[in-house]
XYZ file of C-alpha atoms in Angstrom:
658
model
C -34.464 -37.525 -54.036
C -34.205 -37.081 -50.105
C -36.574 -38.565 -47.687
C -37.919 -35.340 -46.904
C -38.438 -34.331 -50.544
C -40.492 -37.716 -50.957
C -42.638 -36.864 -48.264
C -43.473 -33.284 -49.486
C -43.955 -34.963 -52.937
C -46.371 -37.454 -51.760
C -48.479 -34.652 -49.845
C -48.787 -32.718 -53.060
C -49.960 -35.730 -54.951
C -52.495 -36.326 -52.451
C -53.770 -32.630 -52.458
C -53.849 -32.891 -56.390
C -55.844 -36.031 -56.355
C -58.395 -34.742 -53.813
C -58.835 -31.733 -56.183
C -59.412 -34.054 -58.998
C -61.942 -36.078 -57.372
C -63.795 -32.947 -56.153
C -62.897 -33.553 -52.552
C -63.146 -30.328 -50.461
C -60.056 -28.971 -49.356
C -59.754 -27.600 -45.933
C -59.740 -23.716 -45.856
C -56.216 -23.222 -44.374
C -53.196 -20.698 -45.030
C -50.302 -20.131 -43.071
C -51.636 -16.731 -42.221
C -54.988 -18.001 -40.853
C -53.979 -20.540 -38.136
C -57.427 -19.906 -36.155
C -59.499 -21.409 -39.158
C -57.862 -24.746 -38.847
C -57.613 -27.736 -36.590
C -53.608 -28.207 -36.321
C -53.916 -31.561 -34.613
C -55.410 -33.162 -37.552
C -53.990 -31.628 -40.658
C -50.221 -30.350 -39.702
C -47.242 -32.167 -38.107
C -45.969 -31.241 -34.757
C -43.256 -29.123 -36.577
C -45.779 -27.460 -38.904
C -47.825 -26.586 -35.966
C -44.936 -25.029 -34.008
C -43.774 -22.967 -37.176
C -47.519 -21.750 -37.640
C -47.573 -20.806 -33.911
C -44.710 -18.471 -34.182
C -46.706 -16.384 -36.863
C -49.209 -15.251 -34.215
C -48.928 -11.906 -32.585
C -49.092 -13.334 -29.272
C -46.328 -15.802 -29.630
C -43.993 -12.867 -31.246
C -44.739 -10.582 -28.176
C -44.079 -13.347 -25.594
C -40.823 -14.288 -27.363
C -39.748 -10.692 -27.568
C -40.440 -9.991 -23.865
C -38.578 -13.260 -22.894
C -35.906 -12.479 -25.079
C -35.643 -8.813 -23.738
C -35.397 -10.227 -20.095
C -32.598 -12.452 -20.979
C -30.529 -10.080 -22.902
C -30.848 -7.648 -19.971
C -28.924 -10.493 -18.053
C -25.907 -9.916 -20.237
C -23.186 -8.208 -17.939
C -21.089 -5.278 -18.941
C -17.543 -6.344 -19.255
C -15.668 -5.506 -15.988
C -13.262 -2.472 -16.031
C -10.076 -3.919 -17.209
C -7.182 -3.172 -14.667
C -3.806 -3.716 -16.587
C -1.095 -5.858 -15.185
C 1.491 -3.776 -13.617
C 4.709 -4.667 -12.233
C 4.705 -3.793 -8.498
C 7.636 -5.514 -6.718
C 10.084 -4.259 -4.257
C 13.380 -5.581 -2.734
C 12.549 -5.898 1.145
C 15.791 -7.417 2.043
C 18.861 -5.078 2.644
C 22.085 -5.813 0.936
C 23.794 -6.816 4.362
C 21.134 -9.630 4.742
C 21.275 -10.594 1.197
C 25.110 -10.936 1.292
C 24.851 -12.957 4.546
C 22.132 -15.400 3.255
C 24.095 -16.034 0.184
C 27.385 -16.685 2.073
C 25.447 -19.179 4.299
C 24.602 -21.396 1.166
C 28.092 -20.796 -0.336
C 29.581 -22.035 2.862
C 27.555 -25.158 3.062
C 28.438 -26.010 -0.585
C 32.168 -25.159 -0.095
C 32.417 -27.633 2.956
C 30.876 -30.213 0.814
C 33.223 -29.650 -1.924
C 36.161 -29.474 0.463
C 35.273 -32.905 1.771
C 35.468 -34.341 -1.629
C 38.696 -32.411 -2.243
C 37.568 -30.044 -4.738
C 36.294 -26.363 -4.793
C 34.218 -23.984 -6.864
C 34.675 -23.424 -10.604
C 36.318 -20.363 -11.406
C 34.350 -17.155 -11.412
C 32.597 -16.273 -14.713
C 33.825 -13.501 -16.716
C 31.587 -10.438 -17.247
C 30.552 -11.509 -20.591
C 29.405 -14.976 -19.228
C 27.824 -13.587 -16.468
C 25.648 -10.699 -18.229
C 24.481 -13.416 -20.725
C 23.631 -16.057 -18.137
C 21.865 -13.637 -15.765
C 19.766 -12.166 -18.513
C 18.673 -15.570 -19.841
C 17.954 -16.838 -16.239
C 15.999 -13.762 -15.025
C 14.907 -12.024 -18.292
C 14.518 -15.214 -20.143
C 16.456 -13.840 -23.170
C 19.912 -12.597 -24.084
C 20.913 -8.952 -23.419
C 20.795 -6.496 -26.418
C 24.007 -4.940 -27.660
C 23.338 -1.802 -25.581
C 22.679 -3.917 -22.435
C 25.828 -6.007 -22.709
C 27.987 -3.146 -23.555
C 26.683 -1.081 -20.793
C 27.465 -3.885 -18.079
C 30.851 -4.567 -19.593
C 31.888 -0.904 -19.251
C 30.647 -0.513 -15.724
C 33.571 -0.627 -13.346
C 31.648 -0.461 -10.081
C 32.277 -3.315 -7.613
C 28.624 -4.001 -7.078
C 27.636 -4.054 -10.745
C 26.628 -7.721 -10.698
C 24.195 -7.293 -7.533
C 22.972 -4.164 -9.074
C 22.083 -5.737 -12.246
C 20.509 -8.656 -10.551
C 18.227 -6.153 -8.560
C 17.494 -4.242 -11.648
C 16.506 -7.264 -13.875
C 14.125 -8.618 -11.090
C 12.048 -5.776 -11.128
C 11.446 -5.504 -14.980
C 8.550 -7.112 -16.831
C 10.862 -9.706 -18.374
C 11.257 -11.517 -14.933
C 7.431 -12.153 -14.750
C 7.485 -13.127 -18.473
C 10.173 -15.902 -17.934
C 8.563 -17.030 -14.522
C 5.270 -17.321 -16.119
C 6.798 -19.875 -18.793
C 8.346 -21.761 -15.790
C 5.119 -21.866 -13.567
C 2.658 -22.441 -16.247
C 4.729 -25.339 -17.175
C 4.780 -26.537 -13.625
C 0.945 -26.097 -13.243
C 0.405 -27.714 -16.654
C -1.621 -24.557 -17.982
C -2.879 -24.937 -21.491
C -4.870 -22.272 -23.422
C -8.040 -23.933 -24.544
C -9.879 -27.208 -23.674
C -13.261 -27.756 -24.946
C -14.600 -29.037 -21.693
C -12.960 -26.341 -19.495
C -13.191 -23.448 -21.535
C -10.430 -20.752 -22.500
C -7.879 -20.124 -19.797
C -6.893 -16.578 -20.619
C -8.280 -15.446 -17.089
C -6.335 -18.047 -15.267
C -3.300 -17.038 -17.311
C -3.827 -13.450 -16.396
C -4.308 -14.424 -12.803
C -0.887 -16.235 -12.599
C 0.660 -13.170 -14.619
C -0.821 -10.758 -11.794
C 0.646 -13.004 -8.971
C 4.137 -12.745 -10.585
C 3.839 -8.969 -11.225
C 2.875 -8.183 -7.623
C 5.253 -10.832 -6.214
C 2.479 -12.714 -4.314
C 3.962 -15.124 -1.643
C 4.113 -18.685 -2.859
C 2.024 -20.055 0.129
C -0.770 -17.567 -0.726
C -0.849 -18.465 -4.453
C -1.002 -22.260 -3.616
C -3.812 -21.488 -0.945
C -5.791 -19.585 -3.550
C -5.300 -22.306 -6.017
C -6.913 -25.026 -3.711
C -9.811 -23.169 -2.162
C -11.004 -21.458 -5.111
C -14.550 -21.489 -6.138
C -16.793 -20.404 -8.953
C -15.807 -20.614 -12.687
C -12.940 -19.418 -14.942
C -14.787 -16.081 -15.242
C -15.775 -15.209 -11.717
C -12.678 -16.835 -10.182
C -9.795 -17.647 -12.656
C -8.002 -19.263 -9.834
C -10.228 -22.206 -10.310
C -8.067 -23.105 -13.288
C -5.867 -25.394 -10.920
C -8.999 -27.734 -10.012
C -10.570 -27.566 -13.350
C -7.278 -28.763 -15.189
C -8.001 -32.466 -14.081
C -11.885 -32.099 -14.065
C -13.542 -35.425 -14.056
C -10.459 -37.046 -12.575
C -10.738 -36.383 -8.850
C -8.170 -38.667 -7.629
C -5.574 -37.810 -10.318
C -6.259 -34.121 -9.416
C -5.289 -34.774 -5.693
C -2.206 -36.659 -6.890
C -1.119 -33.945 -9.050
C -1.728 -31.493 -6.190
C 0.606 -33.495 -3.784
C 3.323 -34.049 -6.580
C 3.418 -30.463 -7.414
C 3.246 -28.719 -4.185
C 4.841 -31.186 -1.913
C 7.078 -33.179 -4.334
C 5.381 -36.242 -3.159
C 5.155 -39.031 -5.696
C 2.145 -41.167 -4.381
C 0.210 -41.762 -7.740
C 0.184 -45.418 -7.248
C -1.376 -45.149 -3.900
C -4.499 -44.399 -5.591
C -5.035 -48.010 -6.229
C -2.751 -49.982 -3.878
C -0.218 -49.447 -0.886
C 2.885 -47.663 -1.998
C 5.375 -50.306 -2.625
C 8.495 -48.099 -1.500
C 7.204 -44.965 0.410
C 5.345 -45.200 3.493
C 1.967 -44.363 1.853
C -1.003 -46.620 1.992
C -3.945 -46.530 -0.259
C -6.124 -45.411 2.753
C -3.697 -42.617 3.540
C -4.202 -41.377 -0.066
C -7.897 -41.760 -0.133
C -8.187 -40.059 3.352
C -6.356 -37.104 1.804
C -8.531 -37.142 -1.242
C -11.543 -36.955 1.058
C -10.606 -33.279 1.543
C -11.978 -32.602 -1.883
C -14.789 -35.302 -1.560
C -17.194 -32.438 -1.194
C -15.994 -30.339 -4.235
C -18.564 -30.560 -6.944
C -17.152 -30.126 -10.505
C -19.815 -31.259 -12.889
C -18.976 -32.923 -16.281
C -21.308 -30.630 -18.270
C -20.119 -30.982 -21.786
C -20.728 -27.740 -23.567
C -20.689 -29.653 -26.978
C -24.084 -31.007 -26.126
C -25.660 -27.762 -25.057
C -28.255 -26.691 -27.598
C -27.287 -25.783 -31.401
C -24.079 -23.926 -30.467
C -21.350 -23.682 -33.099
C -17.722 -23.691 -32.203
C -17.431 -20.152 -31.230
C -20.680 -20.175 -29.122
C -19.312 -23.179 -27.281
C -15.941 -21.450 -26.560
C -17.747 -18.403 -24.933
C -20.019 -20.753 -22.799
C -17.365 -23.094 -21.655
C -15.504 -20.828 -19.065
C -18.922 -20.096 -17.299
C -20.162 -23.562 -17.418
C -17.072 -25.280 -16.009
C -17.675 -24.626 -12.225
C -16.104 -25.540 -8.738
C -18.286 -25.432 -5.754
C -18.628 -27.353 -2.358
C -21.789 -29.580 -1.797
C -22.420 -31.033 1.499
C -24.017 -34.180 -0.261
C -20.906 -35.033 -2.203
C -18.466 -37.160 -0.645
C -15.898 -39.914 -1.501
C -16.184 -43.520 -0.775
C -13.768 -46.477 -0.965
C -13.726 -48.140 -4.412
C -15.295 -51.248 -4.950
C -11.946 -53.099 -5.350
C -10.548 -51.754 -2.059
C -8.673 -54.799 -0.979
C -7.516 -54.095 2.574
C -9.244 -55.068 5.730
C -9.373 -51.571 7.351
C -12.241 -50.264 5.374
C -15.071 -51.577 3.380
C -15.818 -50.958 -0.374
C -18.550 -48.276 -0.768
C -17.961 -46.952 2.791
C -17.511 -43.171 3.210
C -14.161 -41.956 3.446
C -13.436 -39.529 6.242
C -10.865 -36.975 5.795
C -7.617 -37.464 7.779
C -4.056 -36.084 7.547
C -1.673 -38.902 7.536
C 1.404 -36.810 8.329
C 1.774 -33.421 10.153
C -1.949 -33.925 11.449
C -1.121 -31.770 14.527
C -0.947 -28.718 12.128
C -4.669 -28.516 11.850
C -6.993 -28.954 14.748
C -8.721 -32.100 14.681
C -12.521 -31.725 14.028
C -12.108 -28.403 12.623
C -12.929 -29.714 9.114
C -16.004 -31.901 9.908
C -18.089 -29.217 7.868
C -17.584 -29.982 4.125
C -17.609 -26.322 3.304
C -14.281 -25.817 5.010
C -12.189 -29.029 4.181
C -10.411 -27.729 1.261
C -9.667 -24.797 3.321
C -8.112 -27.066 6.068
C -6.325 -28.865 3.286
C -4.759 -25.550 1.995
C -3.904 -24.493 5.412
C -2.150 -27.779 6.038
C -0.125 -28.046 2.869
C 1.192 -24.655 2.956
C 1.667 -24.523 6.737
C 5.191 -23.040 7.855
C 5.856 -26.057 9.916
C 5.172 -28.504 6.866
C 8.850 -28.408 5.900
C 8.265 -30.420 2.794
C 6.220 -27.659 1.456
C 8.930 -25.052 1.594
C 11.536 -27.857 0.475
C 9.471 -28.725 -2.736
C 9.576 -25.431 -4.311
C 13.118 -24.610 -3.148
C 14.184 -27.843 -4.829
C 12.520 -26.777 -8.121
C 13.919 -23.290 -8.330
C 17.282 -24.613 -7.486
C 17.124 -27.069 -10.376
C 15.853 -23.964 -12.566
C 19.143 -22.138 -11.739
C 21.659 -24.767 -11.438
C 20.380 -27.454 -14.057
C 20.105 -30.196 -11.449
C 17.863 -30.571 -8.274
C 19.268 -31.333 -4.751
C 16.778 -34.357 -4.840
C 15.935 -35.956 -8.053
C 13.436 -36.034 -9.466
C 11.772 -33.074 -7.917
C 8.659 -34.949 -7.647
C 9.629 -37.717 -5.473
C 11.015 -35.979 -2.063
C 10.203 -38.981 0.242
C 12.928 -38.102 2.744
C 15.679 -35.465 2.890
C 18.492 -37.975 3.558
C 18.247 -38.676 -0.228
C 19.627 -35.259 -1.058
C 23.162 -35.010 -2.546
C 23.485 -32.145 0.135
C 20.851 -32.620 2.849
C 22.348 -29.647 4.813
C 21.858 -27.410 1.711
C 18.424 -28.466 1.232
C 17.371 -27.827 4.772
C 19.095 -24.282 4.491
C 17.235 -23.399 1.576
C 13.958 -24.426 2.938
C 14.704 -22.377 6.294
C 15.606 -19.384 3.854
C 12.428 -19.611 1.852
C 10.404 -19.752 5.044
C 12.348 -16.703 6.772
C 11.602 -14.875 3.212
C 7.969 -15.342 3.826
C 7.678 -17.593 0.788
C 8.827 -14.810 -1.486
C 9.759 -16.423 -4.758
C 11.724 -13.402 -6.135
C 13.670 -12.677 -2.888
C 14.584 -16.324 -2.764
C 16.128 -16.316 -6.259
C 17.721 -12.805 -5.666
C 19.808 -14.660 -2.769
C 20.686 -17.648 -5.228
C 21.726 -15.267 -7.948
C 24.142 -13.524 -5.492
C 25.791 -16.633 -4.349
C 29.431 -17.738 -5.521
C 28.129 -20.960 -6.658
C 25.864 -19.345 -9.241
C 28.392 -16.946 -10.492
C 30.983 -19.720 -10.998
C 31.531 -20.987 -14.450
C 29.616 -23.928 -15.584
C 30.437 -27.599 -15.273
C 29.790 -30.439 -17.700
C 27.065 -32.869 -16.692
C 28.760 -35.611 -14.775
C 28.341 -39.141 -15.521
C 25.149 -41.118 -14.737
C 25.289 -42.090 -11.144
C 27.796 -39.533 -10.012
C 26.630 -37.000 -7.364
C 26.913 -33.436 -8.561
C 27.833 -31.015 -5.619
C 27.336 -27.755 -7.382
C 30.693 -26.018 -7.965
C 28.771 -23.928 -10.394
C 25.610 -24.454 -12.658
C 25.658 -27.247 -15.208
C 26.502 -26.256 -18.612
C 23.038 -26.600 -20.509
C 21.301 -25.524 -23.636
C 18.811 -22.830 -23.678
C 15.218 -23.860 -23.115
C 12.879 -23.420 -26.036
C 11.584 -20.346 -24.639
C 14.906 -18.667 -23.965
C 16.044 -19.590 -27.458
C 12.895 -17.978 -29.148
C 12.823 -14.960 -26.903
C 16.521 -14.428 -27.647
C 15.632 -14.155 -31.388
C 12.827 -11.966 -30.652
C 15.496 -9.802 -28.899
C 17.756 -9.775 -31.958
C 14.788 -8.824 -34.199
C 13.134 -6.053 -31.894
C 15.937 -5.023 -29.409
C 14.301 -2.638 -26.904
C 11.013 -3.446 -28.120
C 11.168 -6.935 -27.129
C 8.511 -6.640 -24.604
C 6.168 -4.099 -26.558
C 3.495 -6.885 -27.413
C 1.682 -8.500 -24.382
C -1.293 -11.017 -25.142
C -4.668 -9.385 -24.325
C -5.440 -12.056 -21.617
C -7.426 -9.644 -19.656
C -9.544 -8.353 -22.712
C -9.919 -12.088 -23.838
C -11.121 -12.926 -20.349
C -13.758 -10.185 -20.669
C -15.539 -11.674 -23.710
C -16.700 -14.351 -21.436
C -17.987 -12.265 -18.732
C -21.345 -11.791 -20.330
C -23.536 -14.036 -18.324
C -25.674 -14.024 -15.304
C -26.209 -17.287 -13.510
C -29.941 -17.145 -14.160
C -29.205 -16.757 -17.969
C -27.545 -20.059 -17.871
C -30.796 -21.611 -16.658
C -31.868 -20.960 -20.281
C -29.125 -22.832 -21.874
C -31.517 -26.007 -22.580
C -33.624 -23.772 -24.898
C -33.241 -24.909 -28.476
C -34.086 -21.708 -30.393
C -31.468 -20.546 -32.571
C -32.589 -17.048 -32.782
C -32.458 -16.803 -28.896
C -28.885 -18.315 -29.017
C -27.842 -16.002 -31.750
C -28.863 -13.006 -29.814
C -27.482 -14.087 -26.508
C -24.071 -14.913 -27.875
C -23.721 -12.036 -30.313
C -22.180 -9.600 -27.811
C -19.419 -12.111 -26.718
C -18.781 -13.310 -30.328
C -18.497 -9.417 -31.460
C -16.022 -8.970 -28.669
C -14.133 -12.088 -29.573
C -13.589 -11.009 -33.011
C -12.490 -7.546 -32.129
C -9.929 -8.910 -29.638
C -8.560 -11.371 -32.174
C -8.465 -9.037 -34.910
C -6.593 -6.528 -32.778
C -4.114 -9.425 -31.576
C -3.496 -10.684 -35.120
C -2.843 -7.127 -36.474
C -0.076 -6.924 -33.793
C 1.186 -10.350 -34.188
C 0.556 -11.305 -37.699
C 1.662 -14.283 -39.950
C 4.889 -15.846 -40.029
C 5.980 -14.043 -42.965
C 6.284 -10.672 -40.741
C 8.822 -10.270 -37.936
C 5.628 -8.805 -36.222
C 4.996 -12.550 -35.407
C 7.749 -12.391 -33.220
C 6.568 -11.831 -29.628
C 7.700 -13.139 -26.337
C 6.877 -16.767 -25.743
C 4.899 -16.042 -22.801
C 2.543 -14.033 -25.024
C 1.938 -16.910 -27.493
C -0.507 -19.848 -27.436
C 0.277 -22.348 -24.737
C 1.511 -24.680 -26.030
C 2.078 -23.555 -29.550
C 1.229 -25.527 -32.556
C 3.324 -28.826 -33.084
C 5.382 -27.482 -35.945
C 6.344 -24.091 -34.161
C 9.935 -23.391 -33.327
C 9.141 -23.654 -29.838
C 7.640 -27.141 -29.921
C 10.649 -28.170 -32.183
C 13.122 -27.053 -29.485
C 11.388 -28.824 -26.583
C 8.520 -26.921 -25.351
C 6.466 -28.781 -22.893
C 3.064 -30.059 -24.343
C 1.748 -29.164 -20.763
C 0.325 -32.476 -20.197
C 2.815 -33.470 -17.812
C 4.506 -30.904 -15.314
C 8.151 -30.159 -16.340
C 7.868 -32.090 -19.613
C 10.046 -29.808 -21.571
C 13.283 -31.065 -23.258
C 16.729 -29.429 -23.928
C 17.802 -32.435 -26.007
C 19.046 -31.892 -29.567
C 17.806 -33.623 -32.716
C 17.581 -33.310 -36.336
C 14.194 -31.356 -36.332
C 16.013 -28.561 -34.488
C 19.041 -28.582 -37.099
C 16.601 -28.236 -40.010
C 14.647 -25.723 -38.048
C 17.978 -23.568 -37.835
C 18.955 -24.511 -41.403
C 15.621 -23.977 -43.298
C 13.098 -22.629 -40.893
C 11.206 -19.362 -41.202
C 13.303 -18.125 -38.064
C 16.087 -17.395 -40.477
C 14.154 -14.575 -41.937
C 15.231 -12.605 -38.929
C 18.703 -12.708 -40.000
C 18.025 -11.665 -43.502
C 15.569 -8.907 -42.660
C 17.268 -5.534 -42.791
C 14.823 -4.100 -40.500
C 15.730 -6.534 -37.855
C 17.164 -4.712 -34.868
C 20.692 -5.895 -34.949
C 20.707 -5.493 -38.783
C 19.564 -1.723 -38.819
C 22.567 -0.658 -36.460
C 25.168 -1.946 -38.930
C 24.422 0.469 -41.780
C 26.764 3.296 -40.643
C 29.423 1.105 -39.183
C 32.730 0.021 -40.674
C 33.366 -3.622 -41.507
C 35.450 -3.914 -38.103
C 32.836 -2.229 -36.158
C 30.128 -4.347 -37.595
C 31.959 -7.634 -36.258
C 31.987 -5.969 -32.910
C 28.474 -5.077 -32.856
C 27.215 -8.671 -34.153
C 29.369 -10.232 -31.473
C 28.053 -8.035 -28.600
C 24.474 -8.670 -30.095
C 24.611 -12.406 -30.331
C 27.448 -13.462 -27.817
C 27.700 -10.487 -25.316
C 31.375 -9.836 -25.996
C 34.097 -8.568 -28.210
C 35.327 -10.626 -31.083
C 38.810 -11.921 -30.776
C 41.402 -10.731 -33.289
C 41.406 -14.286 -34.983
C 37.560 -14.350 -35.127
C 37.522 -10.733 -36.668
C 40.148 -11.845 -39.356
C 38.554 -15.033 -40.160
C 35.018 -13.735 -40.922
C 36.161 -10.461 -42.594
C 38.501 -12.322 -44.931
C 35.846 -14.615 -45.973
C 33.606 -11.748 -47.380
C 30.581 -13.329 -46.060
C 27.020 -11.533 -45.875
C 25.875 -10.277 -42.671
C 22.788 -12.948 -42.820
C 25.571 -15.835 -43.158
C 27.672 -14.443 -40.239
C 24.715 -14.193 -38.103
C 23.545 -17.632 -38.992
C 27.041 -18.947 -37.925
C 26.876 -17.216 -34.880
C 23.549 -18.594 -33.847
C 24.579 -22.201 -34.532
C 27.794 -21.870 -32.322
C 27.613 -23.610 -28.830
C 28.559 -20.376 -27.168
C 25.235 -19.123 -28.460
C 22.788 -22.059 -27.990
C 24.266 -22.975 -24.358
C 24.392 -21.167 -21.016
C 28.008 -21.531 -19.977
């Protein structure tokens, strides 16, 4: 018997005993609270329960509840993400910019008595350019159309076409969210659907890189009112780590150790770091734990979290030197005054005395056109994305440009990015049109050997490229049909007015149930719709673009097995092979694509002869015609279509970008 039952049994025993002894019982019932003295006869809990039966309490409760429910906001009108990008640079300007880069690389190669690799074949090029820009292999029809084209400008035309398709922003979303360490859900920070949609919209409209970074650094509000706060909320509760990650991501400056002591190698002191961090000293990001707000169950917490996690400026907040500060230039506990240790002339001194504008000043400083390291950092990252190796490795440690394998090349790229007004798409457009990029790939050089870019490195497809290529084989032209309902998802959180949050400390379950019902109903509707389109692994409907799946996916998913980043560390994805990947290709659910007669590549084979089937399979998987020997070998073995498809997928030609 529980303790509670023992108490009730004891009370009942006392009442019975009083009746036997003839002691008068108080005339009380739960419907007649005015005839008793609650202080003497009932516990506090019982008195509260009794109070709620009165008409006065019910009327007051209904009034209070109605007022708060009235504060629920109607979801904002959802404006869909639409690709709106144009090529502003003329073809002549494009060719000149590409030629300047090629000239620098060629001169460096000549100094080492070598030259560019041979130019890629059309089959190699069409596959590479689709993987790099669209994030997937081309369909059979896309590959055949390019191979049949006899125009002299067909490569430049295909590059221009792909850059304006939705595929571009989808693959860029994978790359950029990895760089920014975006994760789907965190209990303390909330669902990041709005933040992800914000990033996707910046890519869809080709927002300039300096404007994207500026918006991330100055954002105020919460994930609902201003999704760009996602960057500052990513390291919530770890202010110095947040500043360190900001400098590493946007400047390529690895100065994390300067949080605790002077940098042993770079010219950064602990005071330098703290003075930069002081620009964020007045940024208030409370550590309010939604798990401790009232009697909320999990779905209620998830709805509350995006609005509770906030970023705002407070004049009474500031950074102080740590208690273990060991240098004589400041005292522990002393207020840190914000200062720029380098490029301080870019921002007028004293213009950031007001705590409200310090982050604005920092954002202006970091993305200033005369802060060459800002343009160099992103140029270096994009070069690695296209060529497999950066000009300065690692991309997070750009201390001085003379560490580059080709300093002149990095300076030229920085200047190009600046002249293109920080246009990410236009910058990549130039690189894709270079002779260096369109050259055949090279094997990774031995450790310690400098690579001078006679062509991109041969490398395995990323996890996302591999997955999206499988989706292409299964769905063909419908590869982009499903897009995650991020904007709808975000709308389910957009139901609270600030005043309503003042009531979050109330402990009445009924009030909570009514308050969160709208958001939970909307959540179920969105999730049901999402699951209907992207169902279980048993259905190929599950096969949607990597950019539309959970970030990151669950640990046993194909993407994680093939090296998808866990988004804890920027650029933490891997292209390394291993036993789990072999087992996934041998026995994983993804093999159902090759066995499913409704897969796009399979359906097209029904009306074809055996020889035509081989040609169709090769164009679908490898973007080329099969050789005479390959045809004979596969046809003589009398193998099934799924077996041939599985063989093609496991070739190095499929898994690697040549």
